[in-house]
Tab-separated table of C-alpha atoms in Angstrom:
chain	number	residue	atom	x	y	z
A	1	MET	CA	-0.737	162.270	159.851
A	2	LYS	CA	0.083	158.483	160.113
A	3	THR	CA	3.695	157.582	158.870
A	4	VAL	CA	4.789	154.450	157.143
A	5	MET	CA	8.695	153.703	156.922
A	6	ILE	CA	9.985	151.580	154.451
A	7	ILE	CA	12.864	149.440	155.284
A	8	SER	CA	14.535	147.717	152.595
A	9	ASP	CA	18.321	146.023	152.485
A	10	ALA	CA	18.135	146.826	148.653
A	11	THR	CA	16.153	150.229	146.909
A	12	GLY	CA	13.289	149.854	148.403
A	13	GLU	CA	11.350	151.454	144.997
A	14	THR	CA	9.474	148.317	144.822
A	15	ALA	CA	8.277	148.535	147.964
A	16	GLU	CA	7.594	152.035	147.711
A	17	ARG	CA	5.138	151.492	144.799
A	18	MET	CA	3.263	149.099	146.630
A	19	VAL	CA	2.789	150.900	149.595
A	20	ARG	CA	1.533	154.385	147.641
A	21	ALA	CA	-0.827	152.301	145.415
A	22	ALA	CA	-2.346	150.531	148.667
A	23	THR	CA	-2.635	154.520	150.169
A	24	LEU	CA	-4.682	155.427	147.387
A	25	GLN	CA	-7.168	153.461	148.628
A	26	PHE	CA	-7.560	155.970	151.881
A	27	THR	CA	-8.163	159.063	149.982
A	28	ASP	CA	-9.266	160.970	153.537
A	29	THR	CA	-6.520	160.026	155.471
A	30	PRO	CA	-3.301	161.336	154.521
A	31	VAL	CA	-0.203	159.240	154.929
A	32	ASN	CA	3.433	160.485	155.128
A	33	VAL	CA	5.478	157.559	153.764
A	34	ARG	CA	9.079	157.499	154.234
A	35	THR	CA	11.578	155.164	152.561
A	36	TYR	CA	15.224	153.857	153.785
A	37	SER	CA	17.256	151.841	151.327
A	38	ARG	CA	20.127	149.779	151.852
A	39	VAL	CA	19.819	149.420	155.356
A	40	ARG	CA	21.872	146.260	156.561
A	41	LEU	CA	23.595	146.705	159.805
A	42	GLU	CA	22.038	146.287	162.760
A	43	ALA	CA	22.685	149.847	164.459
A	44	GLU	CA	20.947	151.200	161.531
A	45	CYS	CA	17.888	148.890	162.301
A	46	GLU	CA	17.432	149.541	165.908
A	47	LYS	CA	17.633	153.348	165.418
A	48	LEU	CA	15.094	153.168	162.509
A	49	ILE	CA	12.672	150.807	164.546
A	50	GLU	CA	13.547	153.318	167.811
A	51	LYS	CA	12.394	156.247	165.359
A	52	ALA	CA	9.043	154.334	164.720
A	53	ALA	CA	7.979	153.719	168.017
A	54	GLU	CA	8.353	157.495	168.550
A	55	LEU	CA	6.453	158.177	165.282
A	56	HIS	CA	3.863	155.533	166.166
A	57	ALA	CA	4.403	154.566	162.695
A	58	LEU	CA	3.979	151.458	160.542
A	59	VAL	CA	7.130	149.514	159.398
A	60	VAL	CA	6.888	148.013	156.436
A	61	PHE	CA	10.500	146.107	155.583
A	62	THR	CA	11.888	144.093	152.325
A	63	VAL	CA	14.583	142.558	153.597
A	64	VAL	CA	15.843	139.138	151.637
A	65	ASN	CA	18.607	137.865	154.136
A	66	ALA	CA	16.343	135.895	156.950
A	67	ASP	CA	18.958	136.438	159.622
A	68	GLU	CA	18.178	140.301	158.959
A	69	ARG	CA	14.101	139.706	159.029
A	70	ASP	CA	14.413	138.241	162.256
A	71	LEU	CA	16.459	140.682	163.592
A	72	ILE	CA	13.761	143.614	162.462
A	73	ALA	CA	10.943	141.085	163.786
A	74	ARG	CA	12.513	140.834	167.526
A	75	LEU	CA	12.746	144.957	167.408
A	76	VAL	CA	9.380	145.641	166.099
A	77	GLU	CA	8.385	143.241	168.925
A	78	ARG	CA	10.680	144.759	171.321
A	79	PHE	CA	9.434	148.235	170.404
A	80	ASP	CA	6.135	147.759	169.933
A	81	VAL	CA	5.669	149.002	166.386
A	82	GLU	CA	3.220	147.638	164.076
A	83	SER	CA	4.865	146.308	161.223
A	84	VAL	CA	4.093	144.236	157.815
A	85	ASP	CA	6.791	142.163	156.413
A	86	LEU	CA	6.456	142.491	152.644
A	87	ILE	CA	8.763	139.713	151.133
A	88	GLY	CA	9.295	137.245	153.927
A	89	ALA	CA	5.949	135.338	153.408
A	90	LEU	CA	6.488	135.012	150.136
A	91	ILE	CA	9.888	133.801	149.826
A	92	GLY	CA	9.073	131.312	152.445
A	93	LYS	CA	5.982	130.102	150.257
A	94	LEU	CA	7.991	129.890	147.115
A	95	ALA	CA	10.753	127.982	149.092
A	96	SER	CA	8.319	125.333	149.942
A	97	PHE	CA	6.731	125.209	146.363
A	98	LEU	CA	10.236	125.089	144.801
A	99	GLY	CA	11.593	122.537	147.283
A	100	ALA	CA	14.457	125.281	146.996
A	101	ALA	CA	16.495	127.486	149.274
A	102	PRO	CA	16.763	130.811	148.506
A	103	ALA	CA	19.706	132.930	147.628
A	104	GLY	CA	19.017	135.372	150.773
A	105	VAL	CA	21.327	138.209	148.262
A	106	PRO	CA	19.593	141.985	148.519
A	107	GLY	CA	19.085	143.531	145.461
A	108	LEU	CA	19.228	140.899	142.834
A	109	LEU	CA	16.156	142.843	141.247
A	110	HIS	CA	18.518	145.831	140.304
A	111	THR	CA	21.711	143.589	139.240
A	112	ILE	CA	23.843	144.223	136.268
A	113	THR	CA	20.573	145.253	134.484
A	114	GLU	CA	20.577	148.512	131.836
A	115	ASP	CA	17.929	150.096	133.916
A	116	TYR	CA	20.089	150.056	136.681
A	117	PHE	CA	23.154	151.422	135.260
A	118	ARG	CA	20.708	154.115	133.569
A	119	ARG	CA	19.448	155.141	137.067
A	120	ILE	CA	23.092	155.089	138.402
A	121	GLU	CA	24.383	157.403	135.283
A	122	ALA	CA	21.109	160.029	135.848
A	123	VAL	CA	22.097	160.255	139.620
A	124	GLU	CA	25.522	161.270	138.789
A	125	PHE	CA	24.501	163.836	136.127
A	126	ALA	CA	22.273	165.442	138.796
A	127	VAL	CA	24.764	165.541	141.661
A	128	LYS	CA	27.272	166.890	138.848
A	129	ASN	CA	25.235	169.825	137.348
A	130	ASP	CA	23.487	170.820	140.556
A	131	ASP	CA	22.964	174.609	141.432
A	132	GLY	CA	23.889	175.435	137.853
A	133	ALA	CA	27.308	173.663	138.286
A	134	GLU	CA	27.664	172.854	134.490
A	135	PRO	CA	25.704	174.894	132.347
A	136	ARG	CA	27.587	173.382	129.264
A	137	ASN	CA	25.548	170.411	130.078
A	138	LEU	CA	22.216	171.816	130.439
A	139	PRO	CA	21.488	171.125	126.613
A	140	LYS	CA	22.276	167.009	127.659
A	141	ALA	CA	19.733	166.801	130.506
A	142	ASP	CA	16.369	165.121	130.192
A	143	LEU	CA	14.858	168.005	132.290
A	144	VAL	CA	16.263	171.605	133.929
A	145	LEU	CA	14.678	172.564	136.989
A	146	VAL	CA	14.634	176.484	136.984
A	147	GLY	CA	13.566	178.513	140.560
A	148	ILE	CA	15.196	181.069	143.345
A	149	SER	CA	16.795	179.372	146.345
A	150	ARG	CA	15.147	176.958	148.398
A	151	THR	CA	12.411	175.966	145.952
A	152	SER	CA	12.949	172.608	146.250
A	153	LYS	CA	15.545	171.998	143.196
A	154	THR	CA	17.887	169.899	144.406
A	155	PRO	CA	15.718	167.693	146.245
A	156	LEU	CA	13.830	167.059	143.304
A	157	SER	CA	16.580	166.666	140.735
A	158	THR	CA	17.635	163.905	143.131
A	159	TYR	CA	14.143	162.417	143.570
A	160	LEU	CA	13.890	162.484	139.729
A	161	ALA	CA	17.504	160.896	138.882
A	162	GLN	CA	16.464	158.072	140.670
A	163	ARG	CA	13.682	157.560	137.924
A	164	GLY	CA	16.094	157.157	135.322
A	165	LEU	CA	16.171	160.917	134.242
A	166	LYS	CA	18.630	163.062	133.719
A	167	VAL	CA	18.061	166.493	135.159
A	168	ALA	CA	19.870	169.939	136.101
A	169	ASN	CA	19.051	172.737	138.133
A	170	VAL	CA	19.461	176.366	137.312
A	171	PRO	CA	19.264	178.885	140.206
A	172	LEU	CA	17.764	182.176	139.276
A	173	VAL	CA	19.721	185.073	141.351
A	174	LEU	CA	18.518	188.421	141.353
A	175	GLY	CA	19.902	190.857	138.612
A	176	VAL	CA	21.976	187.890	137.203
A	177	ASP	CA	21.014	186.894	133.548
A	178	PRO	CA	20.303	183.141	133.381
A	179	PRO	CA	23.369	181.015	132.187
A	180	GLU	CA	22.937	181.428	127.817
A	181	GLU	CA	23.021	177.774	127.573
A	182	LEU	CA	19.348	177.821	129.252
A	183	SER	CA	18.158	178.834	125.594
A	184	GLN	CA	19.643	175.603	123.909
A	185	VAL	CA	17.100	173.347	125.680
A	186	ASP	CA	14.211	172.418	124.534
A	187	ASP	CA	11.344	173.923	125.931
A	188	ARG	CA	9.483	170.869	126.796
A	189	LYS	CA	12.307	170.001	129.172
A	190	VAL	CA	12.516	172.707	131.296
A	191	PHE	CA	10.346	173.469	134.219
A	192	GLY	CA	9.986	176.691	136.324
A	193	LEU	CA	9.464	176.626	140.103
A	194	ILE	CA	7.829	179.003	142.416
A	195	VAL	CA	7.232	179.327	146.043
A	196	GLN	CA	4.505	181.644	147.910
A	197	PRO	CA	6.296	184.473	149.590
A	198	ASP	CA	5.277	184.065	153.369
A	199	MET	CA	6.253	180.038	152.998
A	200	LEU	CA	10.105	180.893	151.751
A	201	MET	CA	10.662	183.233	154.275
A	202	ARG	CA	9.823	180.924	156.724
A	203	ILE	CA	11.913	178.427	155.080
A	204	ARG	CA	15.356	180.919	154.523
A	205	GLN	CA	14.738	182.135	158.369
A	206	ALA	CA	14.908	178.562	159.473
A	207	ARG	CA	18.275	178.034	157.184
A	208	LEU	CA	19.996	181.454	158.441
A	209	SER	CA	19.082	180.194	161.841
A	210	HIS	CA	20.631	176.219	161.358
A	211	LEU	CA	23.632	178.057	159.855
A	212	GLY	CA	23.917	180.481	162.743
A	213	MET	CA	23.837	183.410	160.364
A	214	PRO	CA	22.207	186.667	161.288
A	215	GLN	CA	18.587	186.665	160.857
A	216	ASP	CA	18.675	190.101	159.543
A	217	SER	CA	20.164	189.079	156.260
A	218	SER	CA	18.548	190.073	153.100
A	219	TYR	CA	17.768	186.255	151.957
A	220	GLY	CA	15.542	186.036	154.845
A	221	GLN	CA	13.939	189.226	154.393
A	222	ARG	CA	10.159	189.661	152.796
A	223	ALA	CA	11.292	192.526	150.759
A	224	HIS	CA	13.951	190.944	149.092
A	225	ILE	CA	12.386	187.449	148.988
A	226	ASP	CA	9.656	189.516	147.079
A	227	SER	CA	11.839	191.198	144.700
A	228	GLU	CA	13.245	187.507	143.795
A	229	ILE	CA	10.116	186.439	143.062
A	230	ALA	CA	9.068	189.120	140.779
A	231	TYR	CA	12.160	188.489	139.096
A	232	ALA	CA	11.367	184.893	138.740
A	233	ARG	CA	8.069	185.260	137.582
A	234	GLU	CA	10.107	188.072	135.041
A	235	ILE	CA	12.093	185.398	133.640
A	236	PHE	CA	9.088	182.908	133.450
A	237	ARG	CA	6.634	185.376	131.490
A	238	LYS	CA	9.735	185.210	128.736
A	239	HIS	CA	9.445	181.639	128.617
A	240	ALA	CA	5.554	181.153	128.120
A	241	ASN	CA	6.406	177.267	126.925
A	242	TRP	CA	7.772	176.577	130.785
A	243	PRO	CA	5.152	175.132	133.018
A	244	VAL	CA	5.625	176.614	136.466
A	245	ILE	CA	5.119	174.681	139.517
A	246	ASP	CA	4.078	176.352	142.808
A	247	VAL	CA	5.973	174.166	145.522
A	248	THR	CA	4.450	175.798	148.394
A	249	ASN	CA	3.222	172.743	151.428
A	250	ARG	CA	3.657	170.063	148.590
A	251	ALA	CA	5.932	166.965	148.946
A	252	ILE	CA	8.391	166.614	147.047
A	253	GLU	CA	6.841	163.173	145.485
A	254	GLU	CA	3.557	165.433	144.704
A	255	THR	CA	5.436	167.768	142.764
A	256	ALA	CA	7.572	165.334	141.067
A	257	ALA	CA	4.987	163.343	139.800
A	258	ASP	CA	3.436	166.634	138.114
A	259	ILE	CA	6.523	166.970	136.430
A	260	LEU	CA	6.566	163.690	135.097
A	261	ARG	CA	3.455	163.895	133.767
A	262	ILE	CA	3.718	166.934	132.567
A	263	PHE	CA	6.980	165.643	130.952
A	264	THR	CA	5.621	162.768	129.539
A	265	GLU	CA	2.314	164.274	127.886
A	266	ARG	CA	4.481	167.304	126.385
A	267	ASN	CA	7.277	164.971	124.858
A	268	ALA	CA	4.006	162.730	123.400
A	269	THR	CA	3.443	165.273	121.274
A	270	PRO	CA	5.775	166.370	118.408
A	271	SER	CA	7.003	169.387	118.341
């Protein structure tokens, strides 16, 4: 799979949208898009360009400061990395056309706007309500993700929060009833997450290895995992209106896109 690395001195969201829109034209070629935001130090730039060289990646950068753009240009040349300066040419053309010098201030697009503060608030909400930390806040959420351990609840919550949605997630623990507050949430806001047992076992065993914990822990054993998945499916059957999404072998962006599509469709229809 080819890799495209987006480097931005702001959020990188606009560049990511443009790159993803462009990659839709290449349906038979999978592309891994990685976004690195708020990159403003020379050491960070060098580390990322060196990584791009190792991955044979294409670097797409959106940096408004001329010195930083020049730095990246020198680095991609040094490491022989293919690159696209997504905003530099436009800024240069506008400067010539307008007869004015650019401010060179990163992130002006998001400065002090209602949308900016909404996203910040959403990210803070996701952090505070991760892994069932504050059940009393569940009714306040725009979206609630429910699933057993290692079903991508946290990264999905963070990704969706960056789109301005207040997301909480609730872990399902074998033999433990979900929090009572979950029943107070509109079914249109709740999504179940499931994963195939073989994949989950590999993920958990890798996690145990990373933490230096015994591989024979029930957390990573197939029998225990099967029981957890069966318990989750039992919960989902009791809440037939919750969409259940299988996250096996899916990128966070793919799953998030499905959630957003279903969420938008369901909330456009009166209950």
